[in-house]
């Protein structure tokens, strides 16, 4: 196996990945509380309303049926003589076959309230799923950038092994094989960091994060290294790996501490590993944390909006049930206004 050098940035990348995981868990806890609460509120609201309203509607329909079998002239006469104002008004509505209450208006209001709550619940759930998918990709991306730093350190290490040529510790051919293998791993990691990899579940941040794009493609390389027109981490990596490849192609007799390619490789490795890659990790981490904060805010807004809607839904349902119950009670009282002899002389009553 190719041994890797443990580096500070790998620890930073690991810390960021752990923080992202903790952020996801926090959002998950909030979603597990808010989402079921809102959905259950809708379910309970509808069940309670349906059960009670079904019973009340049945009772009211039975009362209306009784009134419909009494001649209208008889009802009018009874209402004028025996009923109070409210009962008389209600009886007139029955006689005229008008709707006793705006049941469907209230019904539509409750249904609309329920749909809004479900929409808010779906929004919260969708926000979490989106973030969880993005977070998983970013966590892998951060770990991959940490590996890049490790590969850069390893390339320096194996380049030094080639130059020192301490055969008592490791053969020249072994050090050369390790260097070539590490260069290959670095090239693969660099490609995935830039452009993503669907099979590994890693998405590129180039198109979505301007700072990432600038760091990888646009920012001028450090002037103190005299790298010419070098721009971005991509070209920076290219120069670094080209120098390492030259070392692998150089004859063993010319691989010394004074080799110009080796000196330049050691020089630019410091800035590449300790500054640029560290900034890349922080850039990716900051972008997903900003997204997390945005989603957290949106979820909070949905919850804050959902609470008064839940209260409103229950208030409307309660008002509907109370009104229906009151009408049934009034109809019962109204039936009591009808003399027994009238009921006895009326068929089907």
Coordinates of C-alpha atoms in Angstrom, one line a residue:
X1 CA 0.0 0.0 0.0
X2 CA 1.0 3.6 -0.6
X3 CA 1.6 5.1 2.9
X4 CA 0.2 8.6 3.3
X5 CA 1.5 11.4 5.5
X6 CA -1.0 12.6 8.2
X7 CA -1.5 16.4 7.8
X8 CA -3.3 19.2 9.5
X9 CA -5.6 19.9 6.7
X10 CA -6.9 16.3 6.8
X11 CA -7.9 17.0 10.4
X12 CA -9.5 20.2 9.3
X13 CA -11.4 18.5 6.5
X14 CA -12.5 15.8 9.0
X15 CA -13.7 18.4 11.4
X16 CA -15.7 20.2 8.7
X17 CA -17.2 16.9 7.6
X18 CA -18.2 16.1 11.2
X19 CA -19.7 19.6 11.6
X20 CA -21.7 19.1 8.4
X21 CA -23.0 15.8 9.8
X22 CA -24.0 17.4 13.0
X23 CA -25.8 20.2 11.1
X24 CA -27.7 17.6 9.2
X25 CA -28.7 15.9 12.4
X26 CA -29.9 19.1 13.9
X27 CA -32.1 19.8 10.9
X28 CA -33.4 16.2 11.0
X29 CA -34.5 16.6 14.6
X30 CA -36.4 19.8 13.7
X31 CA -38.0 18.2 10.7
X32 CA -38.9 15.1 12.8
X33 CA -40.7 17.4 15.2
X34 CA -42.3 20.0 12.9
X35 CA -43.3 17.7 10.0
X36 CA -45.3 15.1 12.0
X37 CA -46.8 17.9 14.2
X38 CA -48.2 19.7 11.2
X39 CA -49.4 16.5 9.4
X40 CA -51.0 15.1 12.6
X41 CA -52.7 18.4 13.2
X42 CA -54.3 18.1 9.8
X43 CA -55.3 14.5 10.3
X44 CA -56.7 15.0 13.8
X45 CA -58.5 18.1 12.7
X46 CA -60.2 16.4 9.8
X47 CA -61.1 13.2 11.7
X48 CA -62.6 15.1 14.7
X49 CA -64.6 17.4 12.3
X50 CA -65.8 14.5 10.1
X51 CA -67.0 12.4 13.0
X52 CA -68.8 15.1 14.8
X53 CA -70.2 16.8 11.7
X54 CA -71.5 13.5 10.4
X55 CA -73.5 12.9 13.5
X56 CA -74.9 16.5 13.5
X57 CA -75.8 16.4 9.9
X58 CA -77.6 13.2 10.4
X59 CA -79.6 14.7 13.2
X60 CA -80.4 17.8 11.3
X61 CA -81.5 15.9 8.2
X62 CA -83.9 13.9 10.3
X63 CA -85.4 17.0 11.8
X64 CA -85.7 18.6 8.3
X65 CA -87.4 15.5 7.0
X66 CA -90.0 15.7 9.8
X67 CA -90.7 19.3 9.0
X68 CA -91.0 18.6 5.3
X69 CA -93.9 16.2 6.1
X70 CA -95.9 18.9 7.9
X71 CA -98.0 21.2 5.6
X72 CA -96.4 24.6 5.2
X73 CA -99.6 26.4 6.2
X74 CA -99.6 24.5 9.5
X75 CA -96.0 25.3 10.2
X76 CA -96.6 29.0 9.4
X77 CA -99.6 29.1 11.7
X78 CA -97.7 27.3 14.5
X79 CA -94.7 29.6 14.1
X80 CA -96.8 32.8 14.4
X81 CA -98.6 31.6 17.5
X82 CA -96.1 29.7 19.5
X83 CA -92.5 30.1 18.5
X84 CA -90.0 32.8 19.5
X85 CA -88.3 35.0 17.0
X86 CA -85.2 32.8 16.3
X87 CA -87.2 29.7 16.0
X88 CA -89.7 31.5 13.7
X89 CA -86.9 32.6 11.4
X90 CA -85.4 29.1 11.4
X91 CA -88.8 27.6 10.6
X92 CA -89.3 30.0 7.7
X93 CA -86.0 28.9 6.3
X94 CA -87.1 25.3 6.5
X95 CA -90.5 26.2 4.9
X96 CA -88.7 28.0 2.1
X97 CA -86.3 25.0 1.8
X98 CA -83.3 27.3 2.2
X99 CA -79.9 26.1 3.5
X100 CA -79.9 26.2 7.3
X101 CA -76.2 27.0 7.4
X102 CA -73.3 27.8 5.0
X103 CA -71.9 24.3 5.6
X104 CA -70.0 24.1 2.4
X105 CA -68.3 27.5 2.8
X106 CA -66.9 26.5 6.1
X107 CA -66.1 23.1 4.7
X108 CA -64.0 24.7 1.9
X109 CA -62.3 26.9 4.5
X110 CA -61.2 24.0 6.6
X111 CA -60.1 22.0 3.5
X112 CA -58.1 25.0 2.3
X113 CA -56.5 25.3 5.7
X114 CA -55.5 21.7 5.7
X115 CA -54.0 21.9 2.2
X116 CA -51.9 24.9 3.2
X117 CA -50.6 23.0 6.3
X118 CA -49.8 20.0 4.1
X119 CA -48.0 22.3 1.6
X120 CA -46.0 23.9 4.4
X121 CA -45.1 20.4 5.7
X122 CA -44.1 19.3 2.3
X123 CA -41.9 22.4 1.9
X124 CA -40.1 21.7 5.1
X125 CA -39.6 18.1 4.2
X126 CA -38.4 19.0 0.7
X127 CA -35.9 21.5 2.1
X128 CA -34.4 18.9 4.4
X129 CA -34.2 16.3 1.6
X130 CA -32.5 18.8 -0.7
X131 CA -30.0 19.8 2.0
X132 CA -29.3 16.2 3.1
X133 CA -28.5 15.3 -0.5
X134 CA -26.3 18.4 -1.0
X135 CA -24.6 17.9 2.4
X136 CA -23.7 14.3 1.6
X137 CA -22.1 15.4 -1.6
X138 CA -20.2 18.3 0.1
X139 CA -19.0 16.1 2.9
X140 CA -17.4 13.7 0.4
X141 CA -16.0 16.7 -1.5
X142 CA -14.4 18.1 1.6
X143 CA -12.8 14.7 2.5
X144 CA -11.5 14.5 -1.1
X145 CA -9.9 17.9 -0.8
X146 CA -8.3 16.7 2.4
X147 CA -6.9 13.7 0.5
X148 CA -5.5 16.1 -2.1
X149 CA -3.5 17.7 0.6
X150 CA -2.3 14.3 1.8
X151 CA -1.3 13.4 -1.8
X152 CA 0.6 16.6 -2.1
X153 CA 2.5 15.9 1.1
X154 CA 3.2 12.3 -0.1
X155 CA 4.5 13.5 -3.4
X156 CA 7.0 15.7 -1.6
X157 CA 7.9 12.8 0.6
X158 CA 8.5 10.3 -2.2
X159 CA 10.4 13.0 -4.2
X160 CA 12.7 13.4 -1.3
X161 CA 13.1 9.6 -1.2
X162 CA 14.1 9.6 -4.8
X163 CA 16.7 12.3 -4.3
X164 CA 18.1 10.9 -1.0
X165 CA 18.3 7.4 -2.4
X166 CA 18.7 5.8 1.0
X167 CA 18.5 2.2 -0.2
X168 CA 19.0 0.9 3.4
X169 CA 15.4 2.2 4.1
X170 CA 13.7 1.7 0.8
X171 CA 14.8 0.8 -2.7
X172 CA 14.8 3.4 -5.5
X173 CA 12.3 1.5 -7.6
X174 CA 10.0 1.2 -4.6
X175 CA 10.1 4.9 -4.0
X176 CA 9.5 5.6 -7.7
X177 CA 6.5 3.3 -7.8
X178 CA 5.0 5.0 -4.8
X179 CA 5.5 8.4 -6.4
X180 CA 3.9 7.4 -9.6
X181 CA 1.0 5.8 -7.8
X182 CA 0.4 9.0 -5.7
X183 CA 0.5 11.2 -8.8
X184 CA -2.2 9.1 -10.3
X185 CA -4.3 9.3 -7.2
X186 CA -3.9 13.1 -7.1
X187 CA -4.9 13.5 -10.7
X188 CA -8.1 11.4 -10.2
X189 CA -9.0 13.4 -7.0
X190 CA -8.3 16.7 -8.8
X191 CA -10.7 15.8 -11.7
X192 CA -13.5 14.8 -9.3
X193 CA -13.1 18.0 -7.2
X194 CA -13.4 20.1 -10.4
X195 CA -16.1 18.3 -12.2
X196 CA -17.8 15.9 -9.7
X197 CA -18.5 12.2 -10.0
X198 CA -22.0 10.9 -10.2
X199 CA -21.1 7.3 -9.3
X200 CA -19.5 8.6 -6.0
X201 CA -22.3 11.0 -5.3
X202 CA -20.1 14.1 -5.6
X203 CA -21.3 17.2 -7.3
X204 CA -19.1 20.0 -8.5
X205 CA -19.4 23.4 -6.9
X206 CA -17.9 25.2 -9.9
X207 CA -21.2 26.3 -11.4
X208 CA -22.9 27.1 -8.1
X209 CA -20.1 28.9 -6.1
X210 CA -18.2 31.8 -7.6
X211 CA -15.5 31.6 -4.9
X212 CA -14.9 28.0 -5.8
X213 CA -14.7 28.8 -9.5
X214 CA -12.3 31.7 -8.9
X215 CA -10.0 29.6 -6.7
X216 CA -9.9 26.7 -9.2
X217 CA -9.7 28.6 -12.5
X218 CA -9.2 32.4 -12.1
X219 CA -7.0 33.4 -9.2
X220 CA -3.4 34.2 -10.2
X221 CA -0.9 31.8 -8.7
X222 CA 1.5 33.2 -6.1
X223 CA 4.0 35.6 -7.7
X224 CA 6.9 34.6 -5.5
X225 CA 7.1 31.3 -7.2
X226 CA 7.6 32.7 -10.7
X227 CA 5.0 30.5 -12.3
X228 CA 4.3 32.7 -15.2
X229 CA 0.7 33.1 -16.4
X230 CA -0.5 30.4 -14.0
X231 CA -4.1 30.9 -12.9
X232 CA -6.2 28.9 -10.5
X233 CA -5.7 25.8 -8.5
X234 CA -6.0 23.6 -11.6
X235 CA -2.9 25.1 -13.3
X236 CA -1.2 25.2 -10.0
X237 CA -1.7 21.5 -9.6
X238 CA -0.6 21.0 -13.2
X239 CA 2.8 22.7 -12.6
X240 CA 3.3 20.8 -9.4
X241 CA 2.5 17.4 -10.9
X242 CA 4.6 18.1 -14.1
X243 CA 7.6 18.8 -11.9
X244 CA 7.0 15.5 -10.1
X245 CA 6.6 13.6 -13.4
X246 CA 9.9 15.1 -14.6
X247 CA 11.6 13.6 -11.5
X248 CA 10.2 10.2 -12.3
X249 CA 11.6 10.5 -15.8
X250 CA 15.0 11.8 -14.7
X251 CA 17.9 9.4 -14.7
X252 CA 18.8 8.3 -11.2
X253 CA 22.3 9.8 -11.4
X254 CA 20.9 13.3 -11.9
X255 CA 18.4 13.1 -9.0
X256 CA 20.2 15.2 -6.4
X257 CA 19.3 17.9 -3.8
X258 CA 20.4 20.5 -6.4
X259 CA 18.0 19.3 -9.1
X260 CA 16.1 22.4 -10.2
X261 CA 12.8 20.5 -10.6
X262 CA 13.1 19.1 -7.2
X263 CA 13.8 22.5 -5.6
X264 CA 10.9 24.1 -7.4
X265 CA 8.6 21.3 -6.4
X266 CA 9.5 21.6 -2.7
X267 CA 9.1 25.4 -2.9
X268 CA 5.6 25.5 -4.5
X269 CA 4.3 22.6 -2.5
X270 CA 4.2 24.7 0.7
X271 CA 1.9 27.3 -0.7
X272 CA -0.2 24.8 -2.6
X273 CA -0.9 22.6 0.4
X274 CA -1.0 25.0 3.3
X275 CA -2.9 27.9 1.8
X276 CA -4.8 27.1 -1.4
X277 CA -6.1 23.7 -0.4
X278 CA -7.0 24.9 3.1
X279 CA -8.9 27.8 1.5
X280 CA -10.7 25.4 -0.8
X281 CA -11.9 23.3 2.1
X282 CA -13.1 26.4 3.9
X283 CA -14.8 27.7 0.8
X284 CA -16.8 24.5 0.2
X285 CA -17.7 24.3 3.9
X286 CA -18.8 27.9 4.1
X287 CA -21.1 27.5 1.1
X288 CA -22.9 24.5 2.6
X289 CA -23.2 26.2 6.0
X290 CA -24.8 29.3 4.3
X291 CA -27.2 26.9 2.6
X292 CA -27.9 25.2 5.9
X293 CA -28.6 28.6 7.6
X294 CA -30.9 29.6 4.7
X295 CA -32.9 26.3 4.9
X296 CA -33.1 26.5 8.7
X297 CA -34.5 30.0 8.3
X298 CA -37.1 28.9 5.7
X299 CA -38.1 25.9 7.8
X300 CA -38.5 28.2 10.9
X301 CA -40.7 30.6 8.8
X302 CA -42.9 27.6 7.6
X303 CA -43.3 26.5 11.2
X304 CA -44.1 30.0 12.5
X305 CA -46.6 30.5 9.7
X306 CA -48.0 27.0 10.3
X307 CA -48.9 27.6 14.0
X308 CA -51.5 30.3 13.5
X309 CA -52.9 28.4 10.5
X310 CA -53.4 25.3 12.8
X311 CA -55.1 27.5 15.3
X312 CA -57.2 29.1 12.6
X313 CA -58.2 25.7 11.3
X314 CA -59.3 24.4 14.7
X315 CA -61.2 27.7 15.3
X316 CA -63.1 27.4 12.0
X317 CA -63.8 23.7 12.6
X318 CA -65.0 24.5 16.2
X319 CA -67.2 27.3 14.8
X320 CA -68.7 25.0 12.2
X321 CA -69.4 22.3 14.8
X322 CA -70.8 24.8 17.3
X323 CA -73.1 26.4 14.7
X324 CA -74.4 23.1 13.5
X325 CA -75.0 21.9 17.0
X326 CA -76.9 25.1 17.8
X327 CA -79.1 24.7 14.8
X328 CA -79.9 21.2 15.6
X329 CA -80.9 22.3 19.2
X330 CA -83.0 25.1 17.8
X331 CA -84.8 22.6 15.4
X332 CA -85.5 20.3 18.3
X333 CA -87.0 23.3 20.3
X334 CA -88.9 24.2 17.2
X335 CA -90.4 20.8 17.0
X336 CA -91.6 21.2 20.5
X337 CA -93.5 24.2 19.4
X338 CA -95.7 22.0 17.2
X339 CA -98.8 20.8 19.2
X340 CA -99.2 17.1 19.6
X341 CA -102.6 17.1 17.8
X342 CA -100.9 18.6 14.7
X343 CA -98.3 15.9 14.7
X344 CA -100.9 13.2 15.1
X345 CA -102.9 14.5 12.2
X346 CA -99.9 14.7 9.9
X347 CA -98.9 11.5 8.1
X348 CA -95.3 10.2 8.2
X349 CA -94.4 12.2 11.2

